[in-house]
Amino acid sequence: MATIPHSLGKDEAMRRLKSGLGSASSSVPILRIDEETWADNRLTFRLTALGQTAEGTADVEDDSVRIEVVLPWFLQKVAEMVQTTIASRTQILLEKK
């Protein structure tokens, strides 16, 4: 689980995440977002990394995004790298431009 702070407000953070997830996948070759579904401020997603599938959620709040990913056994071994990658891509999407 990772919590990423932001100062954008919930609506702007959601807008950036919705518009930027596809490009985030293309910039990280080992990570592909296969499915994303939004319900209110919660994103449910399925991703593939290193040939393994994982699922997770991202809850967007007024001042933070909380990301939780459930990894299969193989990916648990590289969890730190995957979590860092997801967190850094989310941080880039939330940075003020």
Coordinates of N, CA and C in Angstrom, one line a residue:
M1 N 0.8 -1.2 0.0 CA 0.0 0.0 0.0 C 0.9 1.2 0.0
A2 N 0.5 2.2 -0.8 CA 1.2 3.5 -0.8 C 0.2 4.6 -0.7
T3 N 0.5 5.7 0.0 CA -0.3 6.9 0.0 C 0.5 8.0 -0.6
I4 N 0.0 8.7 -1.6 CA 0.7 9.7 -2.3 C -0.1 11.0 -2.1
P5 N 0.6 12.0 -1.4 CA -0.1 13.3 -1.1 C -0.1 14.1 -2.4
H6 N -1.1 15.0 -2.4 CA -1.2 16.0 -3.5 C -2.0 17.2 -2.9
S7 N -1.9 18.3 -3.7 CA -2.7 19.5 -3.3 C -3.6 19.9 -4.4
L8 N -4.1 19.0 -5.2 CA -4.9 19.3 -6.4 C -6.4 19.4 -6.1
G9 N -6.8 18.7 -5.0 CA -8.3 18.5 -4.8 C -8.7 17.2 -5.5
K10 N -9.7 16.6 -5.1 CA -10.1 15.3 -5.6 C -10.5 15.3 -7.1
D11 N -11.2 16.3 -7.5 CA -11.7 16.3 -8.9 C -10.5 16.4 -9.9
E12 N -9.6 17.3 -9.6 CA -8.4 17.5 -10.5 C -7.5 16.3 -10.5
A13 N -7.3 15.7 -9.3 CA -6.5 14.5 -9.2 C -7.1 13.4 -10.0
M14 N -8.4 13.2 -9.9 CA -9.1 12.1 -10.7 C -9.0 12.4 -12.2
R15 N -9.1 13.6 -12.6 CA -9.0 14.0 -14.0 C -7.7 13.6 -14.5
R16 N -6.6 14.0 -13.8 CA -5.3 13.6 -14.2 C -5.0 12.1 -14.3
L17 N -5.5 11.4 -13.3 CA -5.3 10.0 -13.3 C -6.0 9.3 -14.5
K18 N -7.3 9.8 -14.7 CA -8.1 9.2 -15.8 C -7.4 9.4 -17.1
S19 N -6.9 10.6 -17.3 CA -6.3 10.9 -18.6 C -4.9 10.4 -18.8
G20 N -4.2 10.1 -17.7 CA -2.8 9.8 -17.8 C -2.4 8.3 -17.6
L21 N -3.4 7.4 -17.3 CA -3.0 6.1 -17.0 C -2.5 5.3 -18.2
G22 N -3.1 5.6 -19.4 CA -2.6 4.9 -20.6 C -1.2 5.3 -20.9
S23 N -0.8 6.5 -20.8 CA 0.5 6.9 -21.1 C 1.5 6.4 -20.1
A24 N 1.1 6.3 -18.9 CA 1.9 5.7 -17.8 C 2.4 4.3 -18.2
S25 N 1.4 3.5 -18.7 CA 1.7 2.1 -19.1 C 2.8 2.1 -20.2
S26 N 2.6 3.0 -21.2 CA 3.6 3.0 -22.3 C 5.0 3.4 -21.9
S27 N 5.1 4.2 -20.9 CA 6.4 4.7 -20.5 C 7.2 3.7 -19.5
V28 N 6.5 2.7 -19.1 CA 7.1 1.7 -18.2 C 7.0 0.3 -18.9
P29 N 8.0 -0.2 -19.6 CA 7.9 -1.3 -20.5 C 7.5 -2.6 -19.8
I30 N 7.8 -2.8 -18.5 CA 7.5 -4.0 -17.8 C 6.1 -4.0 -17.2
L31 N 5.4 -2.9 -17.3 CA 4.1 -2.7 -16.6 C 3.0 -2.3 -17.7
R32 N 1.9 -3.1 -17.7 CA 0.8 -2.7 -18.6 C -0.5 -2.8 -17.8
I33 N -1.2 -1.7 -17.9 CA -2.5 -1.6 -17.3 C -3.5 -2.2 -18.3
D34 N -4.1 -3.4 -17.9 CA -5.0 -4.1 -18.8 C -6.5 -3.7 -18.6
E35 N -6.9 -3.2 -17.5 CA -8.2 -2.9 -17.2 C -8.3 -1.8 -16.1
E36 N -9.2 -0.8 -16.3 CA -9.4 0.2 -15.3 C -10.9 0.5 -15.3
T37 N -11.5 0.5 -14.1 CA -12.9 0.8 -13.9 C -13.0 1.8 -12.7
W38 N -13.7 2.9 -13.0 CA -13.9 4.0 -12.0 C -15.3 3.9 -11.5
A39 N -15.5 4.0 -10.1 CA -16.7 4.1 -9.4 C -16.5 5.2 -8.4
D40 N -17.2 6.3 -8.6 CA -17.0 7.5 -7.8 C -15.5 7.8 -7.8
N41 N -14.9 7.9 -6.6 CA -13.5 8.2 -6.5 C -12.5 7.0 -6.4
R42 N -13.0 5.8 -6.7 CA -12.2 4.6 -6.6 C -12.0 4.0 -8.0
L43 N -10.7 3.8 -8.2 CA -10.2 3.1 -9.4 C -9.9 1.7 -9.1
T44 N -10.5 0.8 -9.8 CA -10.1 -0.6 -9.7 C -9.4 -1.0 -11.0
F45 N -8.3 -1.6 -10.8 CA -7.5 -1.9 -12.0 C -6.8 -3.3 -12.0
R46 N -6.5 -3.8 -13.2 CA -5.8 -5.0 -13.3 C -4.6 -4.7 -14.2
L47 N -3.4 -5.2 -13.8 CA -2.2 -4.9 -14.5 C -1.4 -6.1 -14.8
T48 N -0.5 -6.1 -15.7 CA 0.4 -7.2 -16.0 C 1.8 -6.6 -15.9
A49 N 2.7 -7.4 -15.1 CA 4.1 -7.0 -15.0 C 4.9 -8.3 -15.0
L50 N 5.9 -8.3 -15.9 CA 6.7 -9.5 -16.0 C 5.9 -10.8 -16.3
G51 N 4.8 -10.6 -17.1 CA 4.0 -11.8 -17.4 C 3.1 -12.2 -16.3
Q52 N 3.0 -11.5 -15.2 CA 2.1 -11.9 -14.1 C 1.0 -10.8 -14.0
T53 N -0.2 -11.3 -13.6 CA -1.3 -10.4 -13.4 C -1.5 -10.0 -12.0
A54 N -1.8 -8.7 -11.7 CA -2.1 -8.3 -10.4 C -3.3 -7.4 -10.4
E55 N -4.0 -7.2 -9.3 CA -5.1 -6.3 -9.2 C -4.9 -5.3 -8.1
G56 N -5.6 -4.2 -8.2 CA -5.5 -3.2 -7.1 C -6.6 -2.2 -7.2
T57 N -6.5 -1.2 -6.3 CA -7.4 -0.1 -6.2 C -6.6 1.2 -5.9
A58 N -7.2 2.3 -6.3 CA -6.7 3.6 -6.0 C -7.8 4.4 -5.5
D59 N -7.8 4.9 -4.3 CA -8.8 5.8 -3.8 C -8.3 7.2 -3.8
V60 N -9.0 8.1 -4.5 CA -8.6 9.5 -4.6 C -9.4 10.3 -3.6
E61 N -8.6 11.0 -2.8 CA -9.2 11.9 -1.7 C -8.8 13.3 -2.1
D62 N -9.3 14.2 -1.3 CA -9.0 15.7 -1.5 C -7.5 16.0 -1.5
D63 N -6.7 15.2 -0.7 CA -5.3 15.6 -0.5 C -4.3 14.4 -0.6
S64 N -4.9 13.2 -1.1 CA -4.0 12.1 -1.3 C -4.6 11.0 -2.2
V65 N -3.8 10.1 -2.7 CA -4.3 9.0 -3.4 C -3.7 7.7 -2.7
R66 N -4.6 6.8 -2.3 CA -4.1 5.6 -1.6 C -4.2 4.4 -2.6
I67 N -3.1 3.8 -2.9 CA -3.0 2.7 -3.8 C -2.7 1.4 -3.1
E68 N -3.5 0.4 -3.4 CA -3.3 -0.9 -2.9 C -3.2 -1.9 -4.0
V69 N -2.2 -2.7 -4.1 CA -2.1 -3.7 -5.1 C -1.9 -5.1 -4.5
V70 N -2.6 -6.1 -5.0 CA -2.5 -7.5 -4.5 C -1.7 -8.2 -5.6
L71 N -0.5 -8.7 -5.2 CA 0.4 -9.3 -6.1 C 0.5 -10.8 -6.0
P72 N 0.6 -11.5 -7.1 CA 0.8 -13.0 -7.0 C 2.2 -13.2 -6.5
W73 N 2.5 -14.5 -6.1 CA 3.7 -14.8 -5.4 C 5.0 -14.3 -6.1
F74 N 5.0 -14.6 -7.4 CA 6.2 -14.2 -8.2 C 6.5 -12.7 -8.1
L75 N 5.4 -11.9 -8.3 CA 5.6 -10.4 -8.2 C 5.9 -9.9 -6.8
Q76 N 5.6 -10.7 -5.8 CA 5.9 -10.2 -4.5 C 7.4 -10.1 -4.3
K77 N 8.1 -10.9 -5.1 CA 9.6 -10.8 -5.1 C 10.1 -9.5 -5.7
V78 N 9.3 -9.0 -6.6 CA 9.7 -7.7 -7.2 C 8.8 -6.6 -6.8
A79 N 8.1 -6.8 -5.7 CA 7.0 -5.8 -5.3 C 7.5 -4.4 -5.0
E80 N 8.7 -4.3 -4.5 CA 9.2 -3.0 -4.2 C 9.4 -2.2 -5.5
M81 N 9.9 -2.9 -6.5 CA 10.1 -2.2 -7.8 C 8.8 -1.8 -8.4
V82 N 7.8 -2.7 -8.4 CA 6.5 -2.4 -9.0 C 5.8 -1.3 -8.2
Q83 N 5.8 -1.4 -6.9 CA 5.2 -0.4 -6.1 C 5.8 1.0 -6.3
T84 N 7.2 1.0 -6.3 CA 7.9 2.3 -6.6 C 7.5 2.9 -7.9
T85 N 7.4 2.0 -8.9 CA 7.1 2.4 -10.3 C 5.7 3.0 -10.3
I86 N 4.7 2.3 -9.7 CA 3.3 2.8 -9.7 C 3.2 4.1 -8.9
A87 N 3.9 4.2 -7.8 CA 3.8 5.4 -7.0 C 4.5 6.6 -7.7
S88 N 5.6 6.4 -8.4 CA 6.3 7.5 -9.1 C 5.5 7.9 -10.3
R89 N 4.8 7.0 -11.0 CA 4.0 7.4 -12.2 C 2.8 8.2 -11.7
T90 N 2.2 7.8 -10.6 CA 1.0 8.5 -10.0 C 1.5 9.9 -9.5
Q91 N 2.6 10.0 -8.9 CA 3.2 11.3 -8.4 C 3.4 12.2 -9.6
I92 N 3.9 11.7 -10.7 CA 4.1 12.6 -11.9 C 2.8 13.1 -12.4
L93 N 1.8 12.2 -12.4 CA 0.5 12.7 -12.9 C -0.2 13.7 -12.0
L94 N 0.2 13.7 -10.7 CA -0.5 14.6 -9.8 C 0.3 15.9 -9.6
E95 N 1.6 16.0 -10.1 CA 2.3 17.2 -9.9 C 1.7 18.3 -10.7
K96 N 1.8 19.5 -10.1 CA 1.3 20.7 -10.8 C 2.1 21.0 -12.0
K97 N 1.3 21.3 -13.1 CA 2.0 21.7 -14.3 C 1.8 23.1 -14.6

